Coordinates of C-alpha atoms in Angstrom, one line a residue:
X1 CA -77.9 -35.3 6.1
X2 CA -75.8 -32.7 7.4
X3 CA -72.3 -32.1 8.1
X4 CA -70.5 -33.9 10.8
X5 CA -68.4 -31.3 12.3
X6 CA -67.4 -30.8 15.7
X7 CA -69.6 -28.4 17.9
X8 CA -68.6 -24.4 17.2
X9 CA -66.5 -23.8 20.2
X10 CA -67.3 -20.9 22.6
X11 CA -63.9 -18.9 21.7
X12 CA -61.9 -19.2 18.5
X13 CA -58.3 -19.1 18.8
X14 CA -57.3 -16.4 16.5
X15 CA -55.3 -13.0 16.4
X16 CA -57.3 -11.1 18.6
X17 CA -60.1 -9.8 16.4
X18 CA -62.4 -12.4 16.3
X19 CA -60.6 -14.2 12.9
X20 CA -60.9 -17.7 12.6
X21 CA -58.4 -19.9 14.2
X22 CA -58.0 -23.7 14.5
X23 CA -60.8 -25.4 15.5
X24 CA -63.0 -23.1 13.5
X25 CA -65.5 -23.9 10.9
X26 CA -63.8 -22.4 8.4
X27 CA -60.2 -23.7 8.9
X28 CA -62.3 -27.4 8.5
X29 CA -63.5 -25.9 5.2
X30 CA -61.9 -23.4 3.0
X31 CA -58.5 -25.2 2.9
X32 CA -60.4 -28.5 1.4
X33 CA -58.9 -29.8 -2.1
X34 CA -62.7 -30.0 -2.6
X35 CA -63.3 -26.1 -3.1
X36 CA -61.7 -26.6 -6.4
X37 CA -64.8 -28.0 -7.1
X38 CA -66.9 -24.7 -6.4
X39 CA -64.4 -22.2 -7.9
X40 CA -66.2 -22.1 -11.5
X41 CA -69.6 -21.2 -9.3
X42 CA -67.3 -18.3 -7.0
X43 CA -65.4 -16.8 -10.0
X44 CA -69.0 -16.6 -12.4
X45 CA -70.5 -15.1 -9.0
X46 CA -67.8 -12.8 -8.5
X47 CA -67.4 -11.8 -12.5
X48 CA -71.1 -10.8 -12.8
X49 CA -70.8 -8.4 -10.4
X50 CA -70.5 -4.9 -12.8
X51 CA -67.5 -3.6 -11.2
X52 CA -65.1 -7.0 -11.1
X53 CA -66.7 -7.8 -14.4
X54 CA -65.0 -4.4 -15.9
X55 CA -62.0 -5.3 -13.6
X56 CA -61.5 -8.5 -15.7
X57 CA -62.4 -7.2 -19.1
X58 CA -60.0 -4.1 -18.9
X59 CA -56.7 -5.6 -16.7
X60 CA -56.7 -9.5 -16.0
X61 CA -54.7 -12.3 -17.6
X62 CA -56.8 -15.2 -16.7
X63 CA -58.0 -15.8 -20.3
X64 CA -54.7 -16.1 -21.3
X65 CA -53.5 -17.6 -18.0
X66 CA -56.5 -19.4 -16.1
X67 CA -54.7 -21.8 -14.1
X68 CA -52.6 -18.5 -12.9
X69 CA -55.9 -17.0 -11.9
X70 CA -56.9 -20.2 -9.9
X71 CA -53.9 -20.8 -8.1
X72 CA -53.5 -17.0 -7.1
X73 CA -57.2 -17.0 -5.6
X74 CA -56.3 -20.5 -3.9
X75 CA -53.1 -20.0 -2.3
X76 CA -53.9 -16.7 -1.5
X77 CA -57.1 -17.8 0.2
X78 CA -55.3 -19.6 2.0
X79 CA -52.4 -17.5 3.5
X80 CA -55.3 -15.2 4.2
X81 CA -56.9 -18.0 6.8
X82 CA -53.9 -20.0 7.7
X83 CA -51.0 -17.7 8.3
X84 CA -49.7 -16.0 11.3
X85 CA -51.0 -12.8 11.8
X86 CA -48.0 -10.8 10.9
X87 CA -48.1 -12.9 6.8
X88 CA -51.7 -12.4 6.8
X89 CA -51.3 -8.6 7.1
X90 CA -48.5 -9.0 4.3
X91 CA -51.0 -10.8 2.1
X92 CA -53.8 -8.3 2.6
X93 CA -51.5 -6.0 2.0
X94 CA -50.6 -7.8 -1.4
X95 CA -53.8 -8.0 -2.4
X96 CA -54.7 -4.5 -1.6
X97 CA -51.7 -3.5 -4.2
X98 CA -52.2 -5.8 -6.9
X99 CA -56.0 -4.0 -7.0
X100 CA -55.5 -0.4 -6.6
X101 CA -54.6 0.0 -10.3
X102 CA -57.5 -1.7 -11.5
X103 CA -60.1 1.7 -12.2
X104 CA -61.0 3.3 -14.8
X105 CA -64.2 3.2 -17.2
X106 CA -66.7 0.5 -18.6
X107 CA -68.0 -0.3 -22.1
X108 CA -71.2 1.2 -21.2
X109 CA -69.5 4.6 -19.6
X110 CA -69.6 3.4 -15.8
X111 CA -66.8 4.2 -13.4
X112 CA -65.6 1.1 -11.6
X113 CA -62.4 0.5 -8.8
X114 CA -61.7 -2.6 -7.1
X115 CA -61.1 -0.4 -4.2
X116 CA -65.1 0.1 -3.6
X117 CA -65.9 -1.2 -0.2
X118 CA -68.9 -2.8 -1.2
X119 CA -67.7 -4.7 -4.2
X120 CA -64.7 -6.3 -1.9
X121 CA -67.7 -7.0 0.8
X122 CA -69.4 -8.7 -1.9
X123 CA -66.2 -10.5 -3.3
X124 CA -65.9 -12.1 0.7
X125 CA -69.1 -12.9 1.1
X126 CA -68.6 -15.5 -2.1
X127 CA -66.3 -17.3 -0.2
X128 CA -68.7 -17.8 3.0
X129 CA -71.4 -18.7 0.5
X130 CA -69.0 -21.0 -1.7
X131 CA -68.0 -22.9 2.0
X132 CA -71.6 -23.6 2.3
X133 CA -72.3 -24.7 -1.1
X134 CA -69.4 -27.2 -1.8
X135 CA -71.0 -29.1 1.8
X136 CA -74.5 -28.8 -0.2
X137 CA -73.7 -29.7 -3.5
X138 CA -71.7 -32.8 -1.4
X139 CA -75.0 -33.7 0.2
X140 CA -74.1 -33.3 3.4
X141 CA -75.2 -29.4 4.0
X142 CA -73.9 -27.5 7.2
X143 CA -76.5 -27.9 10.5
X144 CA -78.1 -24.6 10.8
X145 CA -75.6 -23.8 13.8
X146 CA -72.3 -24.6 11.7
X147 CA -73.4 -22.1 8.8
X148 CA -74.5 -19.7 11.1
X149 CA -71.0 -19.7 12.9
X150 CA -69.3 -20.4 9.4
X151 CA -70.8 -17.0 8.9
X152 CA -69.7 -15.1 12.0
X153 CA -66.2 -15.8 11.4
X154 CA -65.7 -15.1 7.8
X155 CA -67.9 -11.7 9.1
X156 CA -65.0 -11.1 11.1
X157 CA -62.4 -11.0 7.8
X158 CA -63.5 -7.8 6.9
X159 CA -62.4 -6.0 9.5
X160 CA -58.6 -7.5 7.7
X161 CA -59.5 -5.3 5.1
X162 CA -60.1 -2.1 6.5
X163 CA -63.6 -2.9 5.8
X164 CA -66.9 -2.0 8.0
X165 CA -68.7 -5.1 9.7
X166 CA -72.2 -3.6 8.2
X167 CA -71.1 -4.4 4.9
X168 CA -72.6 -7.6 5.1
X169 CA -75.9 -8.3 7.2
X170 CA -75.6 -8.5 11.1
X171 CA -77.2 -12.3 10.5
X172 CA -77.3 -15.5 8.4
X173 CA -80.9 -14.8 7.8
X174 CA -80.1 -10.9 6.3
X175 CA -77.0 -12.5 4.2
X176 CA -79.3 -14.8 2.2
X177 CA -81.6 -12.1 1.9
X178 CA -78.5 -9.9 0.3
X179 CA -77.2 -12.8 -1.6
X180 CA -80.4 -13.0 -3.4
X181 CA -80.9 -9.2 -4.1
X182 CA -77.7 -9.2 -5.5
X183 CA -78.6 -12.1 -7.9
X184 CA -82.0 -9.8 -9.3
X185 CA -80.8 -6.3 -8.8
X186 CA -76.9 -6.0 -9.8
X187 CA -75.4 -9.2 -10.7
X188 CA -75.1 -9.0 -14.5
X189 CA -75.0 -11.2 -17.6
X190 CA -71.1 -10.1 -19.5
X191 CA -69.0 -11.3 -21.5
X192 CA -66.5 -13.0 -18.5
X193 CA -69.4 -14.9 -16.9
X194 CA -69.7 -16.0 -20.5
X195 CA -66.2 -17.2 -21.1
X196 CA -65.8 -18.4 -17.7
X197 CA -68.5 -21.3 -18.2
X198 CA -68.2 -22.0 -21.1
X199 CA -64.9 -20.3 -23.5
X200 CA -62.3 -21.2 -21.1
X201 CA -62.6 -25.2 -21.4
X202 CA -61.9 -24.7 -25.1
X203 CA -59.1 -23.1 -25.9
X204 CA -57.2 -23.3 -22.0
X205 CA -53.3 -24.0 -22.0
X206 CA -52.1 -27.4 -20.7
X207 CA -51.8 -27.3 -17.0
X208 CA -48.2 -27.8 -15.7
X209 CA -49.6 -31.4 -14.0
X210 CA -50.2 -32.6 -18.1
X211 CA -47.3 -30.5 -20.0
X212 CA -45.4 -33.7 -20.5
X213 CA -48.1 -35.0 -22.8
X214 CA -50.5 -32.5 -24.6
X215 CA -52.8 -34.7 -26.2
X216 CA -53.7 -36.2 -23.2
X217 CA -54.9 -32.2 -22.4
X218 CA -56.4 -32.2 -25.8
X219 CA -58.9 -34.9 -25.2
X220 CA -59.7 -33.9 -21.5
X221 CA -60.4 -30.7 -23.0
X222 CA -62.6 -31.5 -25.7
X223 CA -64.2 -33.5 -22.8
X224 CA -64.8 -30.4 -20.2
X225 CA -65.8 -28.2 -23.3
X226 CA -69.0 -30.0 -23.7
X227 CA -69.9 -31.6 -20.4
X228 CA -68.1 -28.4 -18.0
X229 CA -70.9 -25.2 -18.7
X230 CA -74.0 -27.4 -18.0
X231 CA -72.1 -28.6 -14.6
X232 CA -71.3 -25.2 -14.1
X233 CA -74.8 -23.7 -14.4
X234 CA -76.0 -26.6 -12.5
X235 CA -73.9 -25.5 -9.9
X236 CA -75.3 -22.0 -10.0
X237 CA -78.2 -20.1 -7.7
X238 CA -81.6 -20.3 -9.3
X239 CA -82.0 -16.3 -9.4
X240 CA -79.2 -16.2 -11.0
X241 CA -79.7 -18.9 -13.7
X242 CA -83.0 -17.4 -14.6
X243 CA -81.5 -14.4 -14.9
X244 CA -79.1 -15.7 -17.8
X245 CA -82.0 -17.6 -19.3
X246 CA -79.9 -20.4 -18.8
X247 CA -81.7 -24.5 -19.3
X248 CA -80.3 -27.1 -16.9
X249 CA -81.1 -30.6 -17.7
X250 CA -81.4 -33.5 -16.0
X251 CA -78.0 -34.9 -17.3
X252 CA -76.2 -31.7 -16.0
X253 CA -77.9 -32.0 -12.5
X254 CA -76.5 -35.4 -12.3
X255 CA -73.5 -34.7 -13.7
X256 CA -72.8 -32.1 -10.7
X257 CA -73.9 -34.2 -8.3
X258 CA -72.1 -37.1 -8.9
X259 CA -68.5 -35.6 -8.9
X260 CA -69.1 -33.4 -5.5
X261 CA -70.4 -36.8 -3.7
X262 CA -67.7 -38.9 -5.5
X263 CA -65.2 -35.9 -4.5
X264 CA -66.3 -36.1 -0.7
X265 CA -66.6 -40.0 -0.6
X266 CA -62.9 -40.3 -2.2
X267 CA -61.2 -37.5 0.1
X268 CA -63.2 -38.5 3.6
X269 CA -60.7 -41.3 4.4
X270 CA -57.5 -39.6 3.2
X271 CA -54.9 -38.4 5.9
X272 CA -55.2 -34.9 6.2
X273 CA -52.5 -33.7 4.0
X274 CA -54.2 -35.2 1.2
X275 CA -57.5 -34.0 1.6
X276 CA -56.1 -29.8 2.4
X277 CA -53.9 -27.7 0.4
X278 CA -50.4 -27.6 1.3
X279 CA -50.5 -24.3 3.0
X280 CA -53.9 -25.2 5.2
X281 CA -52.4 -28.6 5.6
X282 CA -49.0 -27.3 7.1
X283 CA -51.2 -24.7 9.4
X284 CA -53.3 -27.8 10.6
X285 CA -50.4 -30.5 11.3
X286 CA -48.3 -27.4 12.8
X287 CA -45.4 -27.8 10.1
X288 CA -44.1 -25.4 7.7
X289 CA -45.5 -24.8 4.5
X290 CA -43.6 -26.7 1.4
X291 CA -40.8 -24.2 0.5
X292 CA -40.7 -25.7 -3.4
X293 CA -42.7 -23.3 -6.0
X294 CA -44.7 -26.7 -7.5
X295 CA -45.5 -28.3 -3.7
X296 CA -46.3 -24.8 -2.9
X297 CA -49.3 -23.8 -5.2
X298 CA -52.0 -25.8 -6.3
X299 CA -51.3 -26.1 -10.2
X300 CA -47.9 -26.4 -9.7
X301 CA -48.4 -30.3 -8.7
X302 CA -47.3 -32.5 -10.8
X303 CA -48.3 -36.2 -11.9
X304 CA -46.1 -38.8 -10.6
X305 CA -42.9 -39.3 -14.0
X306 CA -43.9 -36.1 -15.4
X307 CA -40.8 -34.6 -15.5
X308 CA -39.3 -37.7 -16.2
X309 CA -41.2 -37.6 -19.9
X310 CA -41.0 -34.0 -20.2
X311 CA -37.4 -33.7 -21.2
X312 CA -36.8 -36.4 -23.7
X313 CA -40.1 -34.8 -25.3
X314 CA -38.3 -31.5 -25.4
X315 CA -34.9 -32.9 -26.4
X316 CA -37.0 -35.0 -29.6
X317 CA -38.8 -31.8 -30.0
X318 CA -35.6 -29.7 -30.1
X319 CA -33.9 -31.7 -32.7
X320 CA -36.9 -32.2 -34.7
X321 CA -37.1 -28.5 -35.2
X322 CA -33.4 -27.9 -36.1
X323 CA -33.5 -30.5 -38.8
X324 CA -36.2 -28.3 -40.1
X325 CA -35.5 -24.9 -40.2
X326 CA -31.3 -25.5 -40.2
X327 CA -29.1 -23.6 -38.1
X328 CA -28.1 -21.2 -40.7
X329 CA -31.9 -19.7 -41.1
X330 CA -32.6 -16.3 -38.9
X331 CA -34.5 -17.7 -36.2
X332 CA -35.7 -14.2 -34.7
X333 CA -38.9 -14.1 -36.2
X334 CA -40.2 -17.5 -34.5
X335 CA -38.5 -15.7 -31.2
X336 CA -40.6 -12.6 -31.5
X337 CA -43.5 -14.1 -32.4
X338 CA -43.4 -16.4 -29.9
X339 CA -42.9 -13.9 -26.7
X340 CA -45.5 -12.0 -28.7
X341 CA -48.4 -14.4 -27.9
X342 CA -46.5 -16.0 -24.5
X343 CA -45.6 -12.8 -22.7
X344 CA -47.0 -9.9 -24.0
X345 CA -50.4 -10.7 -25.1
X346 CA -51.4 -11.1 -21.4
X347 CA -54.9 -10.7 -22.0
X348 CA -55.4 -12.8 -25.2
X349 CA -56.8 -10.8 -27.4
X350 CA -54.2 -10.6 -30.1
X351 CA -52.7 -7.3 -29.3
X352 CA -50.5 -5.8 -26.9
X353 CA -51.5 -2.4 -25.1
X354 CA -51.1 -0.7 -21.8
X355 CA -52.9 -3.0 -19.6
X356 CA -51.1 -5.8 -21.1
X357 CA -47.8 -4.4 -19.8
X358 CA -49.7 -3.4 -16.6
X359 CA -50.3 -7.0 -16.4
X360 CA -47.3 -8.9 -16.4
X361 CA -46.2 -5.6 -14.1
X362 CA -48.6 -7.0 -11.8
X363 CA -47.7 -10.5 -12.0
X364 CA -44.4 -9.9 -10.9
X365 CA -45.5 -7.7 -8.6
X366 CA -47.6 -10.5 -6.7
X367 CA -45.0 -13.1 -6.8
X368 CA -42.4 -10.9 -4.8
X369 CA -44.3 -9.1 -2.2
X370 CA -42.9 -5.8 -2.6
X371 CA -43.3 -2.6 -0.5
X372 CA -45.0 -0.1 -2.7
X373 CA -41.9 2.0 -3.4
X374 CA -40.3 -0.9 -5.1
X375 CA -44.0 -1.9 -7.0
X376 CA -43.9 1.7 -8.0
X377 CA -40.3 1.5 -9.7
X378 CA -41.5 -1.9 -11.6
X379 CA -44.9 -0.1 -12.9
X380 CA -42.7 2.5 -14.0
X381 CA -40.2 0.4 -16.2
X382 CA -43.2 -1.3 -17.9
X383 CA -45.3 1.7 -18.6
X384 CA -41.7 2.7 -20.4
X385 CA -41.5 -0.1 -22.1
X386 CA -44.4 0.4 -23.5
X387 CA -44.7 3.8 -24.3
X388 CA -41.5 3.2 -26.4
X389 CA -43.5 0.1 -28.0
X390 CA -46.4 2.6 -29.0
X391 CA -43.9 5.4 -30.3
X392 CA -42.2 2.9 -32.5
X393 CA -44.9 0.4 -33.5
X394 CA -48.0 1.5 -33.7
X395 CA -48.5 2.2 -37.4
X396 CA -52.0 2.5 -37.4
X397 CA -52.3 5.0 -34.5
X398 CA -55.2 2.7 -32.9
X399 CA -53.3 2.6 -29.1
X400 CA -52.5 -1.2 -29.7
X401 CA -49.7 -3.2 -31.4
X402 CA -50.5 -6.2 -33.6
X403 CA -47.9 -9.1 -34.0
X404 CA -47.3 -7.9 -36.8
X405 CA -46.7 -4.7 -36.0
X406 CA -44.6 -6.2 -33.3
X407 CA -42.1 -8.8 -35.6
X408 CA -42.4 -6.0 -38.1
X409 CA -41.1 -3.6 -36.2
X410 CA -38.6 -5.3 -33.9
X411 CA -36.7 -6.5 -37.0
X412 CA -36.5 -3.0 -38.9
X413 CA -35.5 -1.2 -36.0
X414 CA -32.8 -4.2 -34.6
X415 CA -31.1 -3.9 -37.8
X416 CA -31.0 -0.2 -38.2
X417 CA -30.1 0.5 -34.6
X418 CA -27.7 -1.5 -32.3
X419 CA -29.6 0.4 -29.2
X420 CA -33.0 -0.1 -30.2
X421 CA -33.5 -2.6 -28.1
X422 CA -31.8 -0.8 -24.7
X423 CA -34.2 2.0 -25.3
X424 CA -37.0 -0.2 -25.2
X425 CA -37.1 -3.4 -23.3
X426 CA -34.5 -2.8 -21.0
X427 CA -36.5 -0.2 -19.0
X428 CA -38.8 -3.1 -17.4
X429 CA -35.5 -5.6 -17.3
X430 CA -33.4 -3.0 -14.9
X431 CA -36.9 -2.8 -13.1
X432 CA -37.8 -6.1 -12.6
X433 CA -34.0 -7.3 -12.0
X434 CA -34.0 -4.7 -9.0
X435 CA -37.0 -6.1 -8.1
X436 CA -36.2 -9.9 -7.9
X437 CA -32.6 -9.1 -6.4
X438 CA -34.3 -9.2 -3.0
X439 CA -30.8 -9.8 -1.1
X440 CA -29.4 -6.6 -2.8
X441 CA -26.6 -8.4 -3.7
X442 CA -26.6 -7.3 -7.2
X443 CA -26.9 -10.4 -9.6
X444 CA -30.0 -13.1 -9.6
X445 CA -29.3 -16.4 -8.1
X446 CA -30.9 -19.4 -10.0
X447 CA -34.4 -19.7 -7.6
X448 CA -34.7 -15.6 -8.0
X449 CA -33.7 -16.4 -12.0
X450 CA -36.8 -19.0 -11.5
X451 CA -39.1 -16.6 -10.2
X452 CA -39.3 -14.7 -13.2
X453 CA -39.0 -17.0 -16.0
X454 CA -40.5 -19.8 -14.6
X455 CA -43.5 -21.2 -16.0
X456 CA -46.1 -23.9 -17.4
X457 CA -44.7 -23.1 -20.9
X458 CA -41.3 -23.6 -20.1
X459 CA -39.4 -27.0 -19.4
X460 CA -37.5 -27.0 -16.3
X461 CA -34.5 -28.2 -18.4
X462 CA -34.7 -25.5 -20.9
X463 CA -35.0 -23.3 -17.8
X464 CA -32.2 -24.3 -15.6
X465 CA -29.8 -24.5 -19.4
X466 CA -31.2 -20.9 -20.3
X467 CA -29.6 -19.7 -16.7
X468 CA -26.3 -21.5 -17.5
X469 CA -26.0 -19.7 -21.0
X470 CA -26.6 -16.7 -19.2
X471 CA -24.1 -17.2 -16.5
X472 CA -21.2 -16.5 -18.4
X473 CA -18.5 -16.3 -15.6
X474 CA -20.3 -19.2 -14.2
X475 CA -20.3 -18.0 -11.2
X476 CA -23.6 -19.4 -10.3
X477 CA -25.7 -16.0 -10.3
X478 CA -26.2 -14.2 -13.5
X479 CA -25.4 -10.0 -12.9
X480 CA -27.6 -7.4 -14.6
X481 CA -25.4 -7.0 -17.6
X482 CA -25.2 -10.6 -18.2
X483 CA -29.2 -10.5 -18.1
X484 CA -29.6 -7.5 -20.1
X485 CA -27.0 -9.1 -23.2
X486 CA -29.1 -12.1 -22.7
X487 CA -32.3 -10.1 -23.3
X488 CA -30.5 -8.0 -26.2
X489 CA -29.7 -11.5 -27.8
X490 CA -33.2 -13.0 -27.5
X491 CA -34.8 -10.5 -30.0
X492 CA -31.4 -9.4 -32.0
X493 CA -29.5 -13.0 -32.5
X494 CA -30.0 -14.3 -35.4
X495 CA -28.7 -17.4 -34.8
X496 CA -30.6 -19.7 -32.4
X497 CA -27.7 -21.2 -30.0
X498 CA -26.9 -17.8 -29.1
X499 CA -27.2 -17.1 -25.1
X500 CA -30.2 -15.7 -24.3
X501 CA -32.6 -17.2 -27.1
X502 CA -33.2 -20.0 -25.3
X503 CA -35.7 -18.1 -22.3
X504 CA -38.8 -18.8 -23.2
X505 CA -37.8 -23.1 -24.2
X506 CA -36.6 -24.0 -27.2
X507 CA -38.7 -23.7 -30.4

């Protein structure tokens, strides 16, 4: 059975160039709630190339963050496809930043950038190949003339990158042909392929739709730890298994087959802003995109009374842990350890270093859209920040900073110097304040103060009430001093209703 799309039209409304417009194969499929489905099979694919393998290892946060690294790949997918021209060119343009940093050198001494032509040439021709699998795996694969248009037009993304048409074969035929070379000749077995199929069901934070009731994460992921890598490698090309000596069972087969024809028998009859993303979905109905930050990105959603619960939780949370601790105790030590292992330990590994800093450097980065000047002004305050980190922490000399280290140190120095923290810290504040004051009007409003500190760890109660404390002339915007004392009191208050100790939730 195959899929029963309408005919490939003779033209494709697009920009211009060829890109695919509405009516095209690919604006039936890449905007699907269903590709959620293939993204474990496109990010292993993509990760075991060498060069995005290193890129991972060495400067991404999605062990630490993976529902970050989903919904970036998601919603930028789809602003890629969907968007006017002129916001397409601003998200290639994103993209291009966000990966012109990431260089440098592997474990086994091989230079690798993520501006290669060929390795973005093979990161594209994922997508085309993960379109085509999540119709397969559906049982309903694309009729020979669908795939082979499907293929013409993602062909014609390159060229969005500044990238050569020849990267990719002139044909179906020559892709599949590539596809499988790949899978024998460079596609590697490492450590993120690894994690990615099987280490990131076990120990992933609580998506934003389930924050209002861990356990009920707990149990779903002690669920997807054992039954998720054996869909996953089900899901996976044969070379490619073979090549990581990985056994698919039965039960696995069936497993993966059952939820991508469930999946397509449950979304079929849905209107069409249920079964497509919110940005594909507003491109398709010809309305605008949902402005909010949770309709906007895909793990932002959030289950029906979840908010509801989540604030009594906190409150009964809240007054749980001041019963304990007492409001005399010096509460800077669970502070500091907690933006330890929330903020700066971006890549998980128990230590901060400089691509940590570059990290959350980049995160910003991609929320806001900057021009490069400005990115260039917010790498610089976080390189700052760290190299004062380094000078004053690292007691071992090893390039990295423990928690320990980082409590350790933050407490000496606080108490012996009043402007320890200035020197430090507020280097990537006065950065990243410039940076999300995109009016120029000199102080944050509360959806700019949102941008920053917004996030699955972090109640929206405890949120909007940390931007009140901080508002001191409550004059509904919160000025760069007012956000630097508030910074300055969050690691040097030792008392825990304080303004400012309250950004990251309360403890």
């Amino acid at each position: 059975m195959t899929a029963t799309l309408p005919a490939p039209e003779p033209e494709i409304s697009a920009d211009g160039a060829g890109f695919p417009g509405p009516g095209s194969v690919t604006w039936q499929l890449l905007g699907q709630w269903r590709m959620t489905l293939v993204m474990p099979r496109l990010l292993v694919l993509q990760a075991a190339h060498p060069v995005v393998g290193a890129g991972l290892a060495k400067h991404s946060t999605y062990r630490t963050h993976p529902w970050r690294r989903v919904d970036h790949t998601l919603i930028s997918l789809q602003r890629f496809v969907y968007a006017p021209p002129e916001q397409r060119l601003q998200e290639v343009q994103r993209v291009l930043r966000a990966h012109r940093r990431i260089k440098g050198t592997d474990d086994r001494g091989r230079d690798y950038s993520a501006e290669q032509p060929e390795v973005r040439a093979w990161v594209l021709g994922t997508v085309f190949e993960a379109m085509s699998s999540m119709e397969r795996l559906a049982g309903r694969p694309l009729s020979p003339a669908h795939e082979m248009r499907l293929y013409d037009e993602w062909c014609a993304t390159l060229g969005a990158f500044g990238l050569d048409r020849d990267l990719l074969p002139a044909d179906l035929a020559g892709f599949w042909d590539y596809f499988e070379r790949m899978q024998r000749e460079v596609l590697e077995d490492n450590t993120e392929v690894r994690f990615l199929m099987r280490d990131m069901y076990r120990g992933a934070a609580t998506p934003s739709q389930l924050e209002w009731c861990p356990p009920v994460w707990s149990l779903m992921r002690s669920s997807a730890a054992m039954l998720m890598p054996g869909a996953v490698a089900a899901q996976l090309p044969q070379t490619y298994r073979e090549r990581l000596h990985l056994h698919v069972g039965q039960a696995d087969r069936a497993l993966s087959r059952m939820v991508h024809h469930a999946a397509r028998t449950a979304m079929e009859p849905l209107p069409l802003r249920s079964r497509y993303m919110p940005v594909a979905a507003a491109a398709m109905t010809g309305q605008a995109a949902a402005s909010g930050a949770d309709e906007a990105r895909p793990g932002g959603i959030r289950l029906p009374g979840a908010g509801l619960l989540a604030r009594p939780l906190g409150l009964v949370k809240a007054v749980a842990s001041a019963a304990v601790r007492g409001q005399d105790r010096d509460s800077r030590a669970d502070r500091l350890g907690r933006f330890f292992s929330q903020v700066l330990d971006q890549t998980g590994d128990g230590r901060i270093d400089a691509p940590d800093l570059q990290a959350m450097a980049r995160a910003l980065c991609w929320q806001l859209q900057l021009t490069p000047e400005q990115e260039d002004k917010v790498y610089a305050g976080f390189t700052a920040w760290w190299d004062h980190m380094r000078a004053t922490m690292d007691t071992d000399g090893d390039g990295s900073v423990s928690k320990d280290e980082w409590v350790t140190a933050m407490l000496r120095n606080c108490d012996a110097d009043p402007g320890y923290v200035r020197d430090g810290v507020h280097h990537a504040v006065r950065a990243m304040f410039e940076a999300v004051d995109t009016d120029g009007s000199g102080a944050i409003d509360r959806h700019e103060y949102r941008t920053v500190f917004a996030g699955g760890r972090v109640d929206p109660g405890d949120l909007d009430r940390g931007f009140d404390e901080l508002d001191r002339d409550k004059d509904g915007a919160i000025s760069l001093p007012e956000l630097l004392d508030g910074l300055t009191a969050f690691f040097m208050a030792r008392e825990p209703t304080a303004a400012g100790t309250q950004l990251l939730g309360r403890a």
